[in-house]
Coordinates of C-alpha atoms in Angstrom, one line a residue:
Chain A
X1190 CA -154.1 -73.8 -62.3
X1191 CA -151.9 -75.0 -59.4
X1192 CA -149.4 -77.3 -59.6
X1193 CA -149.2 -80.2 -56.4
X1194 CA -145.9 -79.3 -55.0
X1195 CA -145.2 -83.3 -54.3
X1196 CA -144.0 -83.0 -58.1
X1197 CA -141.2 -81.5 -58.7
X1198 CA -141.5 -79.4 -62.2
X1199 CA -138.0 -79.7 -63.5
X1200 CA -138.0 -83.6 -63.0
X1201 CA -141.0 -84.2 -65.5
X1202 CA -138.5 -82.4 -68.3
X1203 CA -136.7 -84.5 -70.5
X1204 CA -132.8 -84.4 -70.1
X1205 CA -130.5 -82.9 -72.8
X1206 CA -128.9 -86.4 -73.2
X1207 CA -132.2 -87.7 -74.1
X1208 CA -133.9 -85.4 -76.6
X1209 CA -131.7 -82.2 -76.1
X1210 CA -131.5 -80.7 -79.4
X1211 CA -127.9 -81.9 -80.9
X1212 CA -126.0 -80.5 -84.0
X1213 CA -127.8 -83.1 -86.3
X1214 CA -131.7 -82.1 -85.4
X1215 CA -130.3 -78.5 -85.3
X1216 CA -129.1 -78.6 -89.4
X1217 CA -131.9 -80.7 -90.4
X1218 CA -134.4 -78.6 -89.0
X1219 CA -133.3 -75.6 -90.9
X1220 CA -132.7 -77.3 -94.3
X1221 CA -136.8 -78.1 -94.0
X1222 CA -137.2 -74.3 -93.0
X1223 CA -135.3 -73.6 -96.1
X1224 CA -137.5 -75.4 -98.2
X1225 CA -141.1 -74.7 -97.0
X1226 CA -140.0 -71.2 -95.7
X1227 CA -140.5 -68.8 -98.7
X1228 CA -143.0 -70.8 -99.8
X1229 CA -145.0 -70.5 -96.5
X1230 CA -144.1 -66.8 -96.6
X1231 CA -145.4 -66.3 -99.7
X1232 CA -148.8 -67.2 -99.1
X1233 CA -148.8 -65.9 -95.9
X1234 CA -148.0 -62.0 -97.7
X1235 CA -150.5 -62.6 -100.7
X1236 CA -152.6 -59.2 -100.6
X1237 CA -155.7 -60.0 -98.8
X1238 CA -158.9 -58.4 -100.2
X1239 CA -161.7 -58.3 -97.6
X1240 CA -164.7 -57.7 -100.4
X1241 CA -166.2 -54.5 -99.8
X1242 CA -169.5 -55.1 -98.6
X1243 CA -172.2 -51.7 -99.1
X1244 CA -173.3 -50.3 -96.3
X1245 CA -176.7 -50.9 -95.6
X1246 CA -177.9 -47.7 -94.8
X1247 CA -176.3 -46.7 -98.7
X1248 CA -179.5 -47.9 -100.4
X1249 CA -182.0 -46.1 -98.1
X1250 CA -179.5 -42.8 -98.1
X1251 CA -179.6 -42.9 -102.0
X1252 CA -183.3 -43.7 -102.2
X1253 CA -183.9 -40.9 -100.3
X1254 CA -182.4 -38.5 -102.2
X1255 CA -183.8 -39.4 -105.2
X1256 CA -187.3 -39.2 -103.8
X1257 CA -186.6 -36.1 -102.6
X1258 CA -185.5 -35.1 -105.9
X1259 CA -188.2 -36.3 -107.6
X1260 CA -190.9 -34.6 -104.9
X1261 CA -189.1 -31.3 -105.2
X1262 CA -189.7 -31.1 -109.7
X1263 CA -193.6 -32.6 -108.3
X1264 CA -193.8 -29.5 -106.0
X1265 CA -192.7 -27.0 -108.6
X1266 CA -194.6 -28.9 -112.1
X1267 CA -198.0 -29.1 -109.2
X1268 CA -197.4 -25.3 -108.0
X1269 CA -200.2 -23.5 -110.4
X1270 CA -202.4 -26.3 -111.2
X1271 CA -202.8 -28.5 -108.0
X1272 CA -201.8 -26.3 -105.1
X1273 CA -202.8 -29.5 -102.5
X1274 CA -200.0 -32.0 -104.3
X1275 CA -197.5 -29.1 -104.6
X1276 CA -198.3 -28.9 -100.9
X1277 CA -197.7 -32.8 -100.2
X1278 CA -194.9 -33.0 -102.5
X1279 CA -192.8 -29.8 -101.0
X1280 CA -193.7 -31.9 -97.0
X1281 CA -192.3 -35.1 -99.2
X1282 CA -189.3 -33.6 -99.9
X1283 CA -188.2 -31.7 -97.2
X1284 CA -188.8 -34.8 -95.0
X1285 CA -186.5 -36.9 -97.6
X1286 CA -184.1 -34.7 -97.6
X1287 CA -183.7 -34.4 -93.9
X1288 CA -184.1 -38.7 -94.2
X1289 CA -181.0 -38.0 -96.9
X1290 CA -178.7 -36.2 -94.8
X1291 CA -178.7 -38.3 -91.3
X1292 CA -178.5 -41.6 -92.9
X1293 CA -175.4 -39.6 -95.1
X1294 CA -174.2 -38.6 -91.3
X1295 CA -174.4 -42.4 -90.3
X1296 CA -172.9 -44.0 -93.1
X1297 CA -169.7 -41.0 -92.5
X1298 CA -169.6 -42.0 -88.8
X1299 CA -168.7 -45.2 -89.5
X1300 CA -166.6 -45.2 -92.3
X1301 CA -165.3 -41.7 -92.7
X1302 CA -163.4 -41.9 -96.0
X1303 CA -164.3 -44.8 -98.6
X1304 CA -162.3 -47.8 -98.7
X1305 CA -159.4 -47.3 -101.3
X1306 CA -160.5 -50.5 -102.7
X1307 CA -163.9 -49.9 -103.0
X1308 CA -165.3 -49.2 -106.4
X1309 CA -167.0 -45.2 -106.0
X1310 CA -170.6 -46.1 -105.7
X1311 CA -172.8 -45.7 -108.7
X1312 CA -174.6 -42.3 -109.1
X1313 CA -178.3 -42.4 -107.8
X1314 CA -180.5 -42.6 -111.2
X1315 CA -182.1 -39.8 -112.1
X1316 CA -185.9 -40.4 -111.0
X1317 CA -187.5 -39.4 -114.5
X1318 CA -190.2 -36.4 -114.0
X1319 CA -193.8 -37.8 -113.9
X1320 CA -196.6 -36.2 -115.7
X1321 CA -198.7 -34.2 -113.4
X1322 CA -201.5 -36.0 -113.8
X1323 CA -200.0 -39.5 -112.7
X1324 CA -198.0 -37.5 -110.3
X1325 CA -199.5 -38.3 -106.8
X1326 CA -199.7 -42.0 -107.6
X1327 CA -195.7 -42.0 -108.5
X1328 CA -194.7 -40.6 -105.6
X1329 CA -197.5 -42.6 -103.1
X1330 CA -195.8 -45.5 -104.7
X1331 CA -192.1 -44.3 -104.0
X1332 CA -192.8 -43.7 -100.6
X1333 CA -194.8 -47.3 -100.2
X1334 CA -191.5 -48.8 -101.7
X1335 CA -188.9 -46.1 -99.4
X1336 CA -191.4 -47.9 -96.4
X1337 CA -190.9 -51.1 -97.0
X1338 CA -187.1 -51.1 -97.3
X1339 CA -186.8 -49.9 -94.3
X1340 CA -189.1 -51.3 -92.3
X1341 CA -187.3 -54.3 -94.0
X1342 CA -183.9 -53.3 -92.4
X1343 CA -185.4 -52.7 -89.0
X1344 CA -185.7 -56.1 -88.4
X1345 CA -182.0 -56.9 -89.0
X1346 CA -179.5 -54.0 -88.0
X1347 CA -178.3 -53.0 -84.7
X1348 CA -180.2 -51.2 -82.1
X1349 CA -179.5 -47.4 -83.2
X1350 CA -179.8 -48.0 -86.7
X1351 CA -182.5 -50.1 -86.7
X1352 CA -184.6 -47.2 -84.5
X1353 CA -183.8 -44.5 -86.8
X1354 CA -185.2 -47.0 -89.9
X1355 CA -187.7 -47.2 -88.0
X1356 CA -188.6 -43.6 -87.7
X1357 CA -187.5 -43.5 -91.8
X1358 CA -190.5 -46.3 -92.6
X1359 CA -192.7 -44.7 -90.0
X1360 CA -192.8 -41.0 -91.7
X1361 CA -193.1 -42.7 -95.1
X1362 CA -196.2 -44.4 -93.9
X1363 CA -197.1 -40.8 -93.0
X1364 CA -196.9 -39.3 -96.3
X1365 CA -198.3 -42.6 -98.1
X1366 CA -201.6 -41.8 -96.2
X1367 CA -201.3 -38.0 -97.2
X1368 CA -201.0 -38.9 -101.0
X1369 CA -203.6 -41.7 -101.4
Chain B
X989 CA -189.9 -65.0 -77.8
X990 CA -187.2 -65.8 -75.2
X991 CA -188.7 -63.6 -72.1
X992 CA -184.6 -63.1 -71.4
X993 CA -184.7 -60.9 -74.3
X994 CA -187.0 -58.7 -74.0
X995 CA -185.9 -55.0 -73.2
X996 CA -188.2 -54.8 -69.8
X997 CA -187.6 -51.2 -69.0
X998 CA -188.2 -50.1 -72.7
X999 CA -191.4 -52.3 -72.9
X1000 CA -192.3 -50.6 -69.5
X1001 CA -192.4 -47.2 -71.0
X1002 CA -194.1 -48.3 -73.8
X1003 CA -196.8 -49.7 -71.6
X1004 CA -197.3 -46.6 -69.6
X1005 CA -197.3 -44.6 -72.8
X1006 CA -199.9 -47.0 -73.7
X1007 CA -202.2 -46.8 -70.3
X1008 CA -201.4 -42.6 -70.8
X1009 CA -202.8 -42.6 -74.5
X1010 CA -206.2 -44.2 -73.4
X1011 CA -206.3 -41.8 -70.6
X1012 CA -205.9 -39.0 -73.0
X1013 CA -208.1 -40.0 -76.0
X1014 CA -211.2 -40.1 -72.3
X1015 CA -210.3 -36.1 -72.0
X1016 CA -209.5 -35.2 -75.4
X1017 CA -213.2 -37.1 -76.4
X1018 CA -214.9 -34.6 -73.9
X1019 CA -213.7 -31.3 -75.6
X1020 CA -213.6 -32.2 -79.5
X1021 CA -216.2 -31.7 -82.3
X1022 CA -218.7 -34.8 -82.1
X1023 CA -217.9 -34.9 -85.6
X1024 CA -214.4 -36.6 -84.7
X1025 CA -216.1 -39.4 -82.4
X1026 CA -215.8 -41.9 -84.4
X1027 CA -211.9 -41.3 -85.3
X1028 CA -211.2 -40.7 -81.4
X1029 CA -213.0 -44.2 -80.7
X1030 CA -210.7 -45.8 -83.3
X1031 CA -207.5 -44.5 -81.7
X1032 CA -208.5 -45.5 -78.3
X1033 CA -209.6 -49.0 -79.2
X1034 CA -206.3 -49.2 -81.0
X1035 CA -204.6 -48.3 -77.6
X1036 CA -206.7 -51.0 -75.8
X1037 CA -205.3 -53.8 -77.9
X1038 CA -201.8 -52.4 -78.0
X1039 CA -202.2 -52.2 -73.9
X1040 CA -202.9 -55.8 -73.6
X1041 CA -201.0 -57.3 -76.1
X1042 CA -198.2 -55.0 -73.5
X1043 CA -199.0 -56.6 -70.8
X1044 CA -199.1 -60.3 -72.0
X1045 CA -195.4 -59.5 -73.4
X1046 CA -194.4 -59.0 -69.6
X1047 CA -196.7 -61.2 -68.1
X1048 CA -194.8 -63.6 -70.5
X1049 CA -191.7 -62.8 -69.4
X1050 CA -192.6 -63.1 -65.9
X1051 CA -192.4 -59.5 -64.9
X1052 CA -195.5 -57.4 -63.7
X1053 CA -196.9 -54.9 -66.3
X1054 CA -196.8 -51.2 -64.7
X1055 CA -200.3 -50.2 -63.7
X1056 CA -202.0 -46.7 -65.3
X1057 CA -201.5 -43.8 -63.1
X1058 CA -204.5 -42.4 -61.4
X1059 CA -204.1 -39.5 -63.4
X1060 CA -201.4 -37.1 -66.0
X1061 CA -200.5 -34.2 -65.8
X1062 CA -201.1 -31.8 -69.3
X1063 CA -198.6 -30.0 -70.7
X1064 CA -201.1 -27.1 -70.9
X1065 CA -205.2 -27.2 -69.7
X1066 CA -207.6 -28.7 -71.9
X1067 CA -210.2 -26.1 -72.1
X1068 CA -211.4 -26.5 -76.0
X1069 CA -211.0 -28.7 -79.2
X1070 CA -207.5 -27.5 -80.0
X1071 CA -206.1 -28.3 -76.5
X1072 CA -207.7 -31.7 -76.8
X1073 CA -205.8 -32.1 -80.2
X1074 CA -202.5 -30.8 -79.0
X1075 CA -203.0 -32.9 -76.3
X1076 CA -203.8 -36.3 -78.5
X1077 CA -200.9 -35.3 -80.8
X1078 CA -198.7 -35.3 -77.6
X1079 CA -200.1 -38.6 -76.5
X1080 CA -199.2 -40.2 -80.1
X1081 CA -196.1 -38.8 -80.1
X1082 CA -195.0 -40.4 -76.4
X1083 CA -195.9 -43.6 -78.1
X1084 CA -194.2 -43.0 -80.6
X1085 CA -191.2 -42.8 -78.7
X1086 CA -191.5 -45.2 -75.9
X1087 CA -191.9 -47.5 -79.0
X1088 CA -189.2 -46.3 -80.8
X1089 CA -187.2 -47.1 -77.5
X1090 CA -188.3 -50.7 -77.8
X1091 CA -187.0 -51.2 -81.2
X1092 CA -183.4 -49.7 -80.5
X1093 CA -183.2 -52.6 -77.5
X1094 CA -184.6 -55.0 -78.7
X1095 CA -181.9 -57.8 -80.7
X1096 CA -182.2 -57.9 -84.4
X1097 CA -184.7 -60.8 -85.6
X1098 CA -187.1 -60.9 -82.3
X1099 CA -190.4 -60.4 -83.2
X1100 CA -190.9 -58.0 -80.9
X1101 CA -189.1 -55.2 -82.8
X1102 CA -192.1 -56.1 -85.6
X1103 CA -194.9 -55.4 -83.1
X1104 CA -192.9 -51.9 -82.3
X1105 CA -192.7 -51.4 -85.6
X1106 CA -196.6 -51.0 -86.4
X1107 CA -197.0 -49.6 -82.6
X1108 CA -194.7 -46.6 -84.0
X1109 CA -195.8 -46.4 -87.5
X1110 CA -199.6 -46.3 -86.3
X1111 CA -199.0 -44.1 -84.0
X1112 CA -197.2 -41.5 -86.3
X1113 CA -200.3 -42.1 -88.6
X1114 CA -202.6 -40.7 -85.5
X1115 CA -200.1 -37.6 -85.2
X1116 CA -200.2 -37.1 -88.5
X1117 CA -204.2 -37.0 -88.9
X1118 CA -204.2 -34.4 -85.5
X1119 CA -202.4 -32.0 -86.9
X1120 CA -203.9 -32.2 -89.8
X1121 CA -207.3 -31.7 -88.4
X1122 CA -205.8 -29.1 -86.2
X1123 CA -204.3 -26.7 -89.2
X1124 CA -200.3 -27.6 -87.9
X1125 CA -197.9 -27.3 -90.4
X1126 CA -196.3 -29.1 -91.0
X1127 CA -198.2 -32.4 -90.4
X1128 CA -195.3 -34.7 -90.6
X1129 CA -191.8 -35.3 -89.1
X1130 CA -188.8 -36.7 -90.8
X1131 CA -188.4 -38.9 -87.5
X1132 CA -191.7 -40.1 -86.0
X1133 CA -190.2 -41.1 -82.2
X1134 CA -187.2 -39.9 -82.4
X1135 CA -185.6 -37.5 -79.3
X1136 CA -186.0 -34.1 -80.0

Protein backbone atom coordinates (compact mmCIF):
# COMPACT_ATOMS: atom_id res chain seq x y z
CA UNK A 1 0.00 0.00 0.00
CA UNK A 2 1.18 3.61 -0.54
CA UNK A 3 1.55 5.95 1.90
CA UNK A 4 0.20 9.89 0.91
CA UNK A 5 3.38 11.75 1.01
CA UNK A 6 1.44 15.00 2.68
CA UNK A 7 2.10 12.78 5.94
CA UNK A 8 5.19 12.70 7.07
CA UNK A 9 5.96 8.92 8.58
CA UNK A 10 8.29 9.75 11.37
CA UNK A 11 5.81 12.56 12.80
CA UNK A 12 2.95 9.97 13.50
CA UNK A 13 5.73 8.11 15.96
CA UNK A 14 5.57 8.73 19.43
CA UNK A 15 8.55 10.67 20.95
CA UNK A 16 11.00 8.97 23.39
CA UNK A 17 9.99 11.53 26.06
CA UNK A 18 6.54 10.29 25.76
CA UNK A 19 6.45 6.52 25.76
CA UNK A 20 10.30 5.81 24.97
CA UNK A 21 11.00 2.77 26.86
CA UNK A 22 12.86 4.11 30.20
CA UNK A 23 14.89 2.02 32.85
CA UNK A 24 11.58 1.37 34.88
CA UNK A 25 9.40 -0.35 31.86
CA UNK A 26 12.77 -1.92 30.77
CA UNK A 27 13.20 -4.00 34.53
CA UNK A 28 9.70 -4.60 34.89
CA UNK A 29 9.25 -6.08 31.61
CA UNK A 30 11.85 -8.64 32.20
CA UNK A 31 10.82 -9.63 35.82
CA UNK A 32 7.25 -10.70 33.93
CA UNK A 33 9.50 -12.55 31.29
CA UNK A 34 11.05 -14.20 34.28
CA UNK A 35 7.98 -15.45 35.59
CA UNK A 36 5.86 -16.58 32.67
CA UNK A 37 9.11 -17.46 30.58
CA UNK A 38 9.94 -21.05 31.48
CA UNK A 39 6.61 -21.66 32.02
CA UNK A 40 5.66 -20.52 28.45
CA UNK A 41 8.69 -22.50 27.24
CA UNK A 42 7.76 -25.47 28.76
CA UNK A 43 4.59 -25.94 27.04
CA UNK A 44 5.76 -24.62 24.09
CA UNK A 45 8.72 -27.88 24.01
CA UNK A 46 6.14 -30.57 25.32
CA UNK A 47 6.74 -33.51 22.68
CA UNK A 48 3.97 -33.18 20.19
CA UNK A 49 2.41 -36.50 19.00
CA UNK A 50 0.61 -36.08 15.64
CA UNK A 51 -1.53 -39.59 16.01
CA UNK A 52 -0.57 -41.78 13.38
CA UNK A 53 -3.36 -42.06 11.13
CA UNK A 54 -3.25 -45.70 8.74
CA UNK A 55 -2.92 -45.19 5.39
CA UNK A 56 -5.85 -45.82 3.56
CA UNK A 57 -4.63 -47.81 0.85
CA UNK A 58 -3.14 -50.31 4.13
CA UNK A 59 -6.50 -51.99 4.41
CA UNK A 60 -7.03 -52.79 0.63
CA UNK A 61 -3.06 -53.69 0.37
CA UNK A 62 -3.53 -56.25 3.21
CA UNK A 63 -6.87 -57.52 1.99
CA UNK A 64 -5.31 -58.21 -1.04
CA UNK A 65 -2.82 -60.28 0.02
CA UNK A 66 -4.82 -62.30 2.02
CA UNK A 67 -7.24 -63.00 -0.83
CA UNK A 68 -4.56 -63.85 -2.80
CA UNK A 69 -3.35 -66.15 -0.25
CA UNK A 70 -6.37 -67.75 0.31
CA UNK A 71 -7.14 -68.18 -3.79
CA UNK A 72 -3.60 -69.60 -4.23
CA UNK A 73 -4.42 -72.93 -1.28
CA UNK A 74 -8.18 -72.81 -3.50
CA UNK A 75 -6.11 -73.34 -6.73
CA UNK A 76 -3.95 -76.06 -5.39
CA UNK A 77 -6.89 -78.00 -2.83
CA UNK A 78 -9.35 -77.50 -6.54
CA UNK A 79 -6.35 -78.75 -8.85
CA UNK A 80 -7.58 -82.62 -9.25
CA UNK A 81 -11.10 -82.37 -8.43
CA UNK A 82 -12.55 -79.12 -9.99
CA UNK A 83 -10.09 -78.11 -12.75
CA UNK A 84 -12.67 -74.87 -13.70
CA UNK A 85 -12.31 -73.29 -9.88
CA UNK A 86 -8.53 -74.16 -9.73
CA UNK A 87 -8.66 -72.20 -12.97
CA UNK A 88 -10.70 -69.14 -11.42
CA UNK A 89 -8.90 -69.27 -8.27
CA UNK A 90 -5.06 -69.35 -9.79
CA UNK A 91 -6.70 -65.87 -12.29
CA UNK A 92 -7.91 -64.71 -8.56
CA UNK A 93 -4.72 -64.83 -7.24
CA UNK A 94 -2.41 -63.70 -9.60
CA UNK A 95 -4.63 -60.68 -10.11
CA UNK A 96 -4.51 -60.04 -6.08
CA UNK A 97 -1.24 -60.37 -5.97
CA UNK A 98 -0.40 -57.88 -8.66
CA UNK A 99 -3.44 -55.61 -6.66
CA UNK A 100 -1.00 -56.48 -3.48
CA UNK A 101 2.13 -55.21 -4.76
CA UNK A 102 1.13 -51.62 -6.44
CA UNK A 103 -0.95 -50.52 -3.58
CA UNK A 104 2.48 -51.93 -1.41
CA UNK A 105 4.35 -49.52 -4.08
CA UNK A 106 1.95 -46.59 -3.22
CA UNK A 107 1.78 -46.81 0.34
CA UNK A 108 6.13 -46.83 0.07
CA UNK A 109 5.94 -43.74 -2.17
CA UNK A 110 4.50 -41.86 0.22
CA UNK A 111 5.84 -42.72 3.33
CA UNK A 112 9.04 -44.66 2.62
CA UNK A 113 10.02 -45.90 6.10
CA UNK A 114 7.28 -46.19 8.96
CA UNK A 115 6.84 -43.52 11.42
CA UNK A 116 9.15 -44.24 14.47
CA UNK A 117 6.12 -43.69 16.46
CA UNK A 118 3.82 -45.71 14.76
CA UNK A 119 2.85 -49.00 16.30
CA UNK A 120 4.17 -51.94 13.34
CA UNK A 121 0.93 -52.75 11.82
CA UNK A 122 -0.78 -55.98 12.80
CA UNK A 123 -0.06 -59.06 10.69
CA UNK A 124 -2.73 -59.80 8.01
CA UNK A 125 -4.95 -62.88 9.55
CA UNK A 126 -4.43 -65.86 8.20
CA UNK A 127 -7.59 -66.42 5.84
CA UNK A 128 -8.49 -70.06 7.17
CA UNK A 129 -8.57 -72.71 4.13
CA UNK A 130 -12.25 -73.35 3.03
CA UNK A 131 -13.46 -76.74 2.22
CA UNK A 132 -13.60 -77.39 -1.45
CA UNK A 133 -16.92 -77.76 -1.68
CA UNK A 134 -17.89 -74.21 -0.16
CA UNK A 135 -14.86 -72.93 -1.87
CA UNK A 136 -16.17 -70.91 -4.84
CA UNK A 137 -18.73 -69.22 -2.63
CA UNK A 138 -15.83 -68.08 -0.07
CA UNK A 139 -13.90 -66.56 -2.37
CA UNK A 140 -17.02 -64.85 -4.70
CA UNK A 141 -17.74 -63.44 -1.37
CA UNK A 142 -14.14 -62.10 -0.61
CA UNK A 143 -13.91 -60.49 -3.80
CA UNK A 144 -17.74 -58.92 -3.37
CA UNK A 145 -16.32 -57.59 -0.03
CA UNK A 146 -12.36 -56.64 -1.69
CA UNK A 147 -15.12 -54.63 -4.31
CA UNK A 148 -16.88 -52.81 -2.15
CA UNK A 149 -13.99 -51.35 -0.07
CA UNK A 150 -12.70 -49.97 -2.81
CA UNK A 151 -15.24 -48.81 -4.74
CA UNK A 152 -15.87 -47.30 -1.26
CA UNK A 153 -12.54 -45.39 -1.26
CA UNK A 154 -12.96 -44.12 -4.77
CA UNK A 155 -15.25 -41.76 -3.82
CA UNK A 156 -13.05 -40.15 -1.24
CA UNK A 157 -9.20 -40.17 -2.10
CA UNK A 158 -7.26 -38.04 -4.45
CA UNK A 159 -7.33 -38.31 -8.14
CA UNK A 160 -4.55 -41.05 -8.69
CA UNK A 161 -5.51 -43.13 -5.92
CA UNK A 162 -8.88 -42.98 -6.31
CA UNK A 163 -8.39 -44.25 -10.26
CA UNK A 164 -6.28 -47.11 -9.38
CA UNK A 165 -9.21 -48.14 -6.61
CA UNK A 166 -11.10 -47.90 -9.19
CA UNK A 167 -9.46 -50.30 -11.47
CA UNK A 168 -8.91 -52.57 -7.95
CA UNK A 169 -13.06 -52.67 -7.52
CA UNK A 170 -13.44 -52.94 -11.21
CA UNK A 171 -11.36 -56.38 -11.67
CA UNK A 172 -12.93 -57.67 -8.50
CA UNK A 173 -16.27 -57.21 -10.11
CA UNK A 174 -14.67 -59.22 -12.84
CA UNK A 175 -13.81 -62.25 -11.03
CA UNK A 176 -17.22 -61.97 -8.79
CA UNK A 177 -18.98 -62.63 -12.16
CA UNK A 178 -16.44 -65.55 -13.03
CA UNK A 179 -17.19 -67.33 -9.63
CA UNK A 180 -20.94 -66.98 -9.26
CA UNK B 1 -23.11 -31.18 -9.71
CA UNK B 2 -21.38 -27.83 -9.95
CA UNK B 3 -20.83 -27.80 -14.03
CA UNK B 4 -17.26 -25.90 -12.77
CA UNK B 5 -16.22 -29.13 -11.61
CA UNK B 6 -16.50 -31.28 -14.04
CA UNK B 7 -13.25 -32.57 -15.80
CA UNK B 8 -14.54 -31.46 -19.53
CA UNK B 9 -11.70 -32.88 -21.45
CA UNK B 10 -11.81 -36.31 -19.50
CA UNK B 11 -15.70 -36.43 -19.82
CA UNK B 12 -14.91 -35.63 -23.65
CA UNK B 13 -12.97 -38.72 -24.09
CA UNK B 14 -15.29 -40.71 -22.32
CA UNK B 15 -18.02 -39.55 -24.68
CA UNK B 16 -16.18 -40.38 -27.77
CA UNK B 17 -15.18 -43.73 -26.29
CA UNK B 18 -18.81 -43.94 -25.84
CA UNK B 19 -20.13 -42.86 -29.53
CA UNK B 20 -16.80 -45.37 -30.75
CA UNK B 21 -18.23 -48.45 -28.58
CA UNK B 22 -21.73 -48.21 -30.31
CA UNK B 23 -20.04 -47.87 -33.59
CA UNK B 24 -18.20 -50.96 -32.91
CA UNK B 25 -20.81 -53.28 -31.27
CA UNK B 26 -22.87 -52.16 -35.51
CA UNK B 27 -19.62 -54.03 -37.07
CA UNK B 28 -18.72 -56.46 -34.52
CA UNK B 29 -22.90 -57.54 -34.74
CA UNK B 30 -22.35 -58.18 -38.57
CA UNK B 31 -19.49 -60.81 -38.25
CA UNK B 32 -20.30 -62.78 -34.80
CA UNK B 33 -22.26 -66.02 -34.24
CA UNK B 34 -26.15 -65.07 -34.18
CA UNK B 35 -25.93 -67.04 -31.10
CA UNK B 36 -24.26 -63.79 -29.33
CA UNK B 37 -27.19 -61.35 -30.58
CA UNK B 38 -28.69 -60.95 -27.80
CA UNK B 39 -25.47 -60.27 -25.54
CA UNK B 40 -24.18 -57.80 -28.36
CA UNK B 41 -27.66 -55.94 -28.20
CA UNK B 42 -27.22 -55.61 -24.41
CA UNK B 43 -23.81 -53.99 -24.63
CA UNK B 44 -24.88 -51.64 -27.16
CA UNK B 45 -28.00 -50.50 -25.47
CA UNK B 46 -25.79 -50.08 -22.43
CA UNK B 47 -23.58 -47.75 -24.53
CA UNK B 48 -26.75 -45.84 -25.69
CA UNK B 49 -27.67 -44.84 -22.21
CA UNK B 50 -24.19 -44.24 -21.06
CA UNK B 51 -23.92 -41.83 -24.43
CA UNK B 52 -26.68 -39.74 -23.29
CA UNK B 53 -26.52 -39.62 -19.84
CA UNK B 54 -22.61 -38.15 -21.46
CA UNK B 55 -23.96 -35.74 -23.15
CA UNK B 56 -26.58 -34.26 -20.55
CA UNK B 57 -23.41 -34.07 -18.09
CA UNK B 58 -21.93 -31.48 -20.69
CA UNK B 59 -24.91 -30.13 -21.93
CA UNK B 60 -25.24 -29.42 -18.11
CA UNK B 61 -22.26 -27.76 -17.84
CA UNK B 62 -22.83 -25.73 -20.80
CA UNK B 63 -20.29 -27.20 -23.08
CA UNK B 64 -21.18 -29.02 -26.43
CA UNK B 65 -20.88 -32.88 -26.21
CA UNK B 66 -18.32 -34.07 -29.08
CA UNK B 67 -20.25 -35.57 -32.00
CA UNK B 68 -19.36 -39.52 -33.24
CA UNK B 69 -16.92 -39.65 -35.97
CA UNK B 70 -18.13 -40.68 -39.26
CA UNK B 71 -16.23 -43.60 -38.97
CA UNK B 72 -12.89 -45.60 -36.76
CA UNK B 73 -10.28 -46.86 -37.88
CA UNK B 74 -9.59 -50.87 -36.66
CA UNK B 75 -6.70 -51.87 -35.17
CA UNK B 76 -6.73 -54.85 -37.62
CA UNK B 77 -9.74 -55.73 -40.41
CA UNK B 78 -12.76 -57.35 -39.29
CA UNK B 79 -13.06 -60.20 -41.55
CA UNK B 80 -14.62 -63.06 -38.99
CA UNK B 81 -16.02 -63.61 -35.45
CA UNK B 82 -12.72 -63.38 -33.70
CA UNK B 83 -11.81 -59.91 -35.24
CA UNK B 84 -15.21 -58.78 -34.23
CA UNK B 85 -14.38 -59.93 -30.55
CA UNK B 86 -10.96 -58.52 -30.47
CA UNK B 87 -12.40 -55.63 -31.81
CA UNK B 88 -15.41 -55.35 -28.98
CA UNK B 89 -12.78 -56.21 -26.25
CA UNK B 90 -10.79 -53.17 -27.67
CA UNK B 91 -13.85 -51.05 -27.64
CA UNK B 92 -14.56 -52.05 -23.82
CA UNK B 93 -11.32 -51.51 -22.92
CA UNK B 94 -11.13 -47.60 -24.46
CA UNK B 95 -14.05 -47.13 -22.12
CA UNK B 96 -12.60 -48.46 -19.77
CA UNK B 97 -10.03 -46.04 -19.80
CA UNK B 98 -11.42 -42.84 -20.92
CA UNK B 99 -13.52 -43.65 -17.75
CA UNK B 100 -10.89 -44.32 -15.67
CA UNK B 101 -9.60 -40.81 -16.82
CA UNK B 102 -12.74 -39.26 -15.43
CA UNK B 103 -12.41 -40.64 -12.07
CA UNK B 104 -8.65 -39.53 -11.56
CA UNK B 105 -10.06 -35.72 -12.41
CA UNK B 106 -12.78 -35.66 -11.01
CA UNK B 107 -12.76 -34.05 -7.01
CA UNK B 108 -13.36 -36.60 -4.27
CA UNK B 109 -17.30 -36.62 -3.30
CA UNK B 110 -18.84 -35.46 -6.84
CA UNK B 111 -21.10 -37.78 -7.97
CA UNK B 112 -19.77 -37.99 -11.02
CA UNK B 113 -16.73 -40.19 -10.07
CA UNK B 114 -19.90 -42.72 -8.98
CA UNK B 115 -21.27 -42.74 -12.57
CA UNK B 116 -17.45 -43.51 -13.78
CA UNK B 117 -17.32 -45.88 -11.43
CA UNK B 118 -20.09 -48.37 -12.91
CA UNK B 119 -19.15 -46.88 -16.58
CA UNK B 120 -15.56 -48.67 -15.79
CA UNK B 121 -16.71 -51.55 -13.82
CA UNK B 122 -19.36 -52.50 -16.54
CA UNK B 123 -17.31 -52.06 -19.01
CA UNK B 124 -14.47 -54.39 -17.55
CA UNK B 125 -17.50 -56.91 -17.07
CA UNK B 126 -18.00 -56.71 -21.15
CA UNK B 127 -14.06 -57.35 -21.63
CA UNK B 128 -14.15 -59.90 -19.46
CA UNK B 129 -17.17 -61.93 -21.09
CA UNK B 130 -15.20 -61.29 -24.82
CA UNK B 131 -12.43 -62.96 -24.01
CA UNK B 132 -13.91 -65.40 -22.45
CA UNK B 133 -16.08 -66.27 -25.38
CA UNK B 134 -13.04 -65.69 -27.48
CA UNK B 135 -10.67 -68.48 -25.60
CA UNK B 136 -8.09 -65.37 -24.20
CA UNK B 137 -6.28 -66.19 -21.37
CA UNK B 138 -6.30 -64.78 -19.39
CA UNK B 139 -9.81 -63.16 -19.24
CA UNK B 140 -9.13 -60.59 -16.58
CA UNK B 141 -6.68 -57.71 -15.73
CA UNK B 142 -5.43 -56.71 -12.39
CA UNK B 143 -6.17 -52.98 -13.65
CA UNK B 144 -9.40 -52.71 -15.81
CA UNK B 145 -8.48 -48.93 -17.44
CA UNK B 146 -5.45 -48.46 -16.38
CA UNK B 147 -2.39 -47.19 -19.09
CA UNK B 148 -0.63 -49.97 -20.27
Amino acid sequence: MLIPRQTPILARWPTVSEAGPTRRRVLAAAATLSVAGPAALTGCTLPVRIPEVPDPLESPARRAEADATQASTVAQLAAGADPALAAAARALATDRRTHAATLRAELRRVRPRPAPHSASPPAAPQPATPELTSARGVLAQAVRAAHDEAAGLVMTLPGYRAALLASVAACCATHAALLS
Amino acid sequence: MSPSQVPVDAVQGALAAEHAAIWVYGVVEAFAPGALNGQLEEAATAHQARRDATERVLTDAGVPPVPPEPGYLTPEPVTDAASALRLAITAESDAAAAWRSVIERSPAHLGLRAAALDALTVAALWATRWRARAGTSPVTVPFPGAPA
